[in-house]
Phi, psi and omega in degrees: 000122179259105200300311166314313205269003159297301189298312163337286194297325172274002187273352180252130189321299189297329164291335186298282191306354191269300171316330185283314205293344181281008185280310199238086180280333164297307181285315172280337190243322197085177189284147185271119183272331175280337171320118160309153182275340164263027179293131172257033174259057187303126182100343178299128177227148179277156184323317184276009186263333171281317180302313169315286171323317187262007175047045166235157175316130171295349160297312189288293167329335188282295172340294191284341187274300183314317163310306188294325174283321174301343177257014163107348187280317178261166170227148150228134187226143190250130182247105189070217164289003187249147182242127163256146185241167159196154158334143170248087173294330180290303168315318171291333171295327185282325184294309174303304154336282185309293185318314183295311194305312178290342195237000000 
């Protein structure tokens, strides 16, 4: 985990908002109708739903989500043609702890 890469990922207002929205996905996105009922990726939201809420192109949001995933803030799962993202709570907690230790 690279603390600086996470700080850079969070320095973009939209990426920061996405992380906030994913903290309570049901409130911000509602049920995910494309997700199969047998899916064990609770809280996952498809890229299209995030793009719609953000008001940005899906390709832009996809890039944002990949950056956040690579930094350890999100995790993803692909089902059929949809990719779902959710918060990686362990990674977020590790970041918070390292930030407290480093600053």
